Structures are given as C-alpha cells and as structure tokens.
Amino acid sequence: MYTQVTGMKLKVLALLFVLSAVVLSGCTGDNVTDGEVNVTDGVNDTVDENTTIDENGTGDVIAVNESDASPDVTEQNDTTTPEQPAVNVPAEGTVTQGPQVIDTGAPRTYTIRLEKFLSTPSTLQVATEDTVFWINFNDPVRAFTLVSENGLWENRSIGYRQAFGYTFNETGTYNYSILAFPRMSGTIIVK
C-alpha cells in the first residue's frame, strides 16, 4: 500500500512538473505585456510613397520620378488597369545611401535610457514640440529620481521599466540629472 501511494505521488508530481513547464514555456516570448512603455525614437519615419527598394539585394533606395515614369495603361473595352510607376535606375556617379527620412514637421518622440547607471544618450538635440521620455532599464532594479536643473518639472521618481515624458515647447539648452548619480546627467538642446 505504501509503495502504491508513493508511486502515485511521484506520478502526480511528474504531471505537475510537465504542466508547469508547458505553461511557463509560453511565457518566454518577446511580447511585452507587463506595462512597459513602448516608445519610438522616430527612426522609422514615413518614407515618400514614390520611393522603392532596389531589388538587387543591396537595400538601396531609388526614388521614382513621376515625370519620367511611363504608366502602364492598357485599354480594353473601356477598362484600364491602374498605373504602375516605372523604377528609374540612378545615373552613373549617383550614390544612394539608404532610405531618405522626410521631415514632416510633426513632433517627434525621443527616448533616453537609464541603465547601467548611465543615461543614453547624454546629449540630445530636439525641435520644439518634441517629447523626450526617460525610461528606467537599470539592472539591478532600482528607482531613480529625475531632476530638471532648469526647474521644468518637479523631481520625478522613475521606477524600473517606468517612464517619464516631457514636451519641450521653448528653444534653449536644458540640463537634467539623476539624484545621487552625477554620471547620469545630461543635456537636451531644443532648436
């Protein structure tokens, strides 16, 4: 009887172990669901709709010039197919260097990472109406107190994986620091 109960306990423990491994394996994905702030730094801005990627695998960007494009229009029983712009190959001597970011004039969002007891980047140049977020990614986990040396905001405590954002409305040079950590200070230049 004792061996049957012990054997049954081992089977139940093994089953619980397998089930917990299956449940926990689904929790290791890259999806962020713990309240982490998702902030973009404006790297993936909109590219002009007349820009296409060269198909030769180099990733070169070639702009389509609409005046040189020859639309592919086929008339058949009063129906037309949509225009397909032609891709022009750049003239010799023309160098294309990756996608061109087009400034739409819309306010941007920037991120300053607080980690490894540093703020990265420590100097940031932004335009008026742009927003800067300070996000705490420090390991070991700890809260930081963000201080505006120019009095733009009251001292803010930023916990692990939390953020504080501020929109800069006036041009100037603004300094910030992290209380008790002078290496984590930085400058925001608003133009």
C-alpha positions as a Python dict, from the first residue, in 0.01 Angstrom:
ca = {
    (1, 'M'): (0, 0, 0),
    (2, 'Y'): (282, 245, 89),
    (3, 'T'): (456, 187, -245),
    (4, 'Q'): (131, 249, -434),
    (5, 'V'): (78, 584, -257),
    (6, 'T'): (442, 684, -312),
    (7, 'G'): (424, 584, -678),
    (8, 'M'): (102, 782, -720),
    (9, 'K'): (262, 1089, -557),
    (10, 'L'): (556, 1065, -795),
    (11, 'K'): (323, 1045, -1094),
    (12, 'V'): (126, 1349, -974),
    (13, 'L'): (449, 1544, -915),
    (14, 'A'): (580, 1449, -1260),
    (15, 'L'): (249, 1556, -1417),
    (16, 'L'): (258, 1889, -1233),
    (17, 'F'): (618, 1942, -1343),
    (18, 'V'): (532, 1877, -1709),
    (19, 'L'): (225, 2101, -1698),
    (20, 'S'): (414, 2386, -1534),
    (21, 'A'): (692, 2354, -1794),
    (22, 'V'): (434, 2377, -2075),
    (23, 'V'): (262, 2678, -1919),
    (24, 'L'): (586, 2861, -1847),
    (25, 'S'): (730, 2793, -2192),
    (26, 'G'): (450, 3006, -2337),
    (27, 'C'): (562, 3296, -2115),
    (28, 'T'): (906, 3331, -2271),
    (29, 'G'): (804, 3510, -2589),
    (30, 'D'): (915, 3860, -2685),
    (31, 'N'): (571, 4011, -2633),
    (32, 'V'): (575, 4285, -2370),
    (33, 'T'): (263, 4275, -2156),
    (34, 'D'): (389, 4390, -1819),
    (35, 'G'): (309, 4759, -1867),
    (36, 'E'): (638, 4851, -2031),
    (37, 'V'): (615, 5177, -2218),
    (38, 'N'): (658, 5135, -2590),
    (39, 'V'): (830, 5449, -2712),
    (40, 'T'): (968, 5510, -3058),
    (41, 'D'): (1256, 5740, -3130),
    (42, 'G'): (1135, 5837, -3475),
    (43, 'V'): (1377, 5608, -3661),
    (44, 'N'): (1106, 5453, -3878),
    (45, 'D'): (952, 5771, -4012),
    (46, 'T'): (732, 5764, -4319),
    (47, 'V'): (917, 5741, -4649),
    (48, 'D'): (785, 5912, -4960),
    (49, 'E'): (531, 5692, -5137),
    (50, 'N'): (733, 5720, -5460),
    (51, 'T'): (1035, 5550, -5304),
    (52, 'T'): (1107, 5185, -5359),
    (53, 'I'): (1378, 4942, -5253),
    (54, 'D'): (1615, 4819, -5523),
    (55, 'E'): (1558, 4450, -5584),
    (56, 'N'): (1928, 4365, -5623),
    (57, 'G'): (1955, 4288, -5251),
    (58, 'T'): (2168, 4589, -5158),
    (59, 'G'): (1882, 4771, -4989),
    (60, 'D'): (1948, 5081, -5197),
    (61, 'V'): (1660, 5323, -5223),
    (62, 'I'): (1567, 5457, -5563),
    (63, 'A'): (1322, 5745, -5596),
    (64, 'V'): (1063, 5723, -5866),
    (65, 'N'): (1042, 6041, -6067),
    (66, 'E'): (680, 6077, -6175),
    (67, 'S'): (766, 6298, -6473),
    (68, 'D'): (990, 6024, -6614),
    (69, 'A'): (759, 5739, -6524),
    (70, 'S'): (584, 5571, -6810),
    (71, 'P'): (249, 5447, -6686),
    (72, 'D'): (141, 5104, -6797),
    (73, 'V'): (-212, 5168, -6919),
    (74, 'T'): (-399, 4911, -7119),
    (75, 'E'): (-738, 4994, -7267),
    (76, 'Q'): (-968, 4710, -7336),
    (77, 'N'): (-1343, 4756, -7362),
    (78, 'D'): (-1323, 5092, -7181),
    (79, 'T'): (-1143, 4943, -6880),
    (80, 'T'): (-799, 5048, -6765),
    (81, 'T'): (-552, 4890, -6531),
    (82, 'P'): (-406, 5103, -6252),
    (83, 'E'): (-88, 5293, -6330),
    (84, 'Q'): (232, 5117, -6235),
    (85, 'P'): (518, 5367, -6191),
    (86, 'A'): (845, 5268, -6352),
    (87, 'V'): (1158, 5247, -6141),
    (88, 'N'): (1441, 5458, -6275),
    (89, 'V'): (1795, 5343, -6222),
    (90, 'P'): (2013, 5628, -6092),
    (91, 'A'): (2261, 5775, -6339),
    (92, 'E'): (2623, 5668, -6311),
    (93, 'G'): (2806, 5855, -6040),
    (94, 'T'): (2489, 5894, -5834),
    (95, 'V'): (2526, 5738, -5493),
    (96, 'T'): (2224, 5624, -5296),
    (97, 'Q'): (2284, 5571, -4925),
    (98, 'G'): (1982, 5406, -4769),
    (99, 'P'): (1633, 5536, -4715),
    (100, 'Q'): (1579, 5908, -4701),
    (101, 'V'): (1390, 6034, -4396),
    (102, 'I'): (1142, 6301, -4490),
    (103, 'D'): (1077, 6559, -4220),
    (104, 'T'): (702, 6605, -4200),
    (105, 'G'): (729, 6877, -3939),
    (106, 'A'): (526, 6667, -3695),
    (107, 'P'): (653, 6646, -3337),
    (108, 'R'): (882, 6352, -3266),
    (109, 'T'): (935, 6135, -2962),
    (110, 'Y'): (1279, 6054, -2824),
    (111, 'T'): (1391, 5807, -2559),
    (112, 'I'): (1668, 5842, -2303),
    (113, 'R'): (1753, 5506, -2147),
    (114, 'L'): (1853, 5498, -1783),
    (115, 'E'): (2061, 5183, -1748),
    (116, 'K'): (2397, 5066, -1614),
    (117, 'F'): (2397, 5386, -1407),
    (118, 'L'): (2424, 5595, -1727),
    (119, 'S'): (2176, 5796, -1932),
    (120, 'T'): (2196, 5722, -2304),
    (121, 'P'): (2223, 5946, -2499),
    (122, 'S'): (2358, 6202, -2255),
    (123, 'T'): (2315, 6486, -2507),
    (124, 'L'): (2010, 6508, -2728),
    (125, 'Q'): (1908, 6770, -2985),
    (126, 'V'): (1534, 6807, -3046),
    (127, 'A'): (1291, 7054, -3201),
    (128, 'T'): (1021, 7248, -3021),
    (129, 'E'): (706, 7043, -2955),
    (130, 'D'): (916, 6721, -2943),
    (131, 'T'): (873, 6490, -2644),
    (132, 'V'): (1155, 6318, -2457),
    (133, 'F'): (1090, 6007, -2246),
    (134, 'W'): (1326, 5887, -1976),
    (135, 'I'): (1282, 5511, -1925),
    (136, 'N'): (1442, 5317, -1638),
    (137, 'F'): (1602, 4993, -1762),
    (138, 'N'): (1863, 4970, -1487),
    (139, 'D'): (1984, 4634, -1362),
    (140, 'P'): (1995, 4590, -1062),
    (141, 'V'): (1638, 4707, -1033),
    (142, 'R'): (1608, 5043, -857),
    (143, 'A'): (1417, 5369, -881),
    (144, 'F'): (1586, 5690, -998),
    (145, 'T'): (1489, 6049, -920),
    (146, 'L'): (1498, 6268, -1233),
    (147, 'V'): (1579, 6634, -1163),
    (148, 'S'): (1537, 6927, -1403),
    (149, 'E'): (1827, 7165, -1338),
    (150, 'N'): (1617, 7438, -1507),
    (151, 'G'): (1302, 7379, -1300),
    (152, 'L'): (1091, 7248, -1589),
    (153, 'W'): (932, 6978, -1371),
    (154, 'E'): (931, 6873, -1008),
    (155, 'N'): (1167, 6590, -914),
    (156, 'R'): (1023, 6265, -1052),
    (157, 'S'): (1085, 5916, -923),
    (158, 'I'): (1104, 5666, -1210),
    (159, 'G'): (1067, 5300, -1109),
    (160, 'Y'): (1204, 5005, -1302),
    (161, 'R'): (1051, 4986, -1653),
    (162, 'Q'): (859, 5305, -1591),
    (163, 'A'): (886, 5626, -1791),
    (164, 'F'): (854, 5999, -1754),
    (165, 'G'): (793, 6219, -2057),
    (166, 'Y'): (827, 6593, -2110),
    (167, 'T'): (738, 6801, -2416),
    (168, 'F'): (980, 7086, -2483),
    (169, 'N'): (794, 7396, -2603),
    (170, 'E'): (1069, 7660, -2596),
    (171, 'T'): (1414, 7670, -2755),
    (172, 'G'): (1714, 7657, -2526),
    (173, 'T'): (1957, 7426, -2352),
    (174, 'Y'): (1816, 7226, -2062),
    (175, 'N'): (2010, 7010, -1818),
    (176, 'Y'): (1884, 6713, -1621),
    (177, 'S'): (2042, 6486, -1363),
    (178, 'I'): (1965, 6177, -1160),
    (179, 'L'): (1975, 6245, -787),
    (180, 'A'): (2286, 6089, -623),
    (181, 'F'): (2427, 5970, -960),
    (182, 'P'): (2623, 6254, -1128),
    (183, 'R'): (2734, 6028, -1417),
    (184, 'M'): (2369, 6004, -1525),
    (185, 'S'): (2331, 6376, -1601),
    (186, 'G'): (2262, 6505, -1950),
    (187, 'T'): (2161, 6792, -2174),
    (188, 'I'): (1863, 6850, -2403),
    (189, 'I'): (1918, 7112, -2676),
    (190, 'V'): (1592, 7245, -2820),
    (191, 'K'): (1625, 7426, -3155),
}
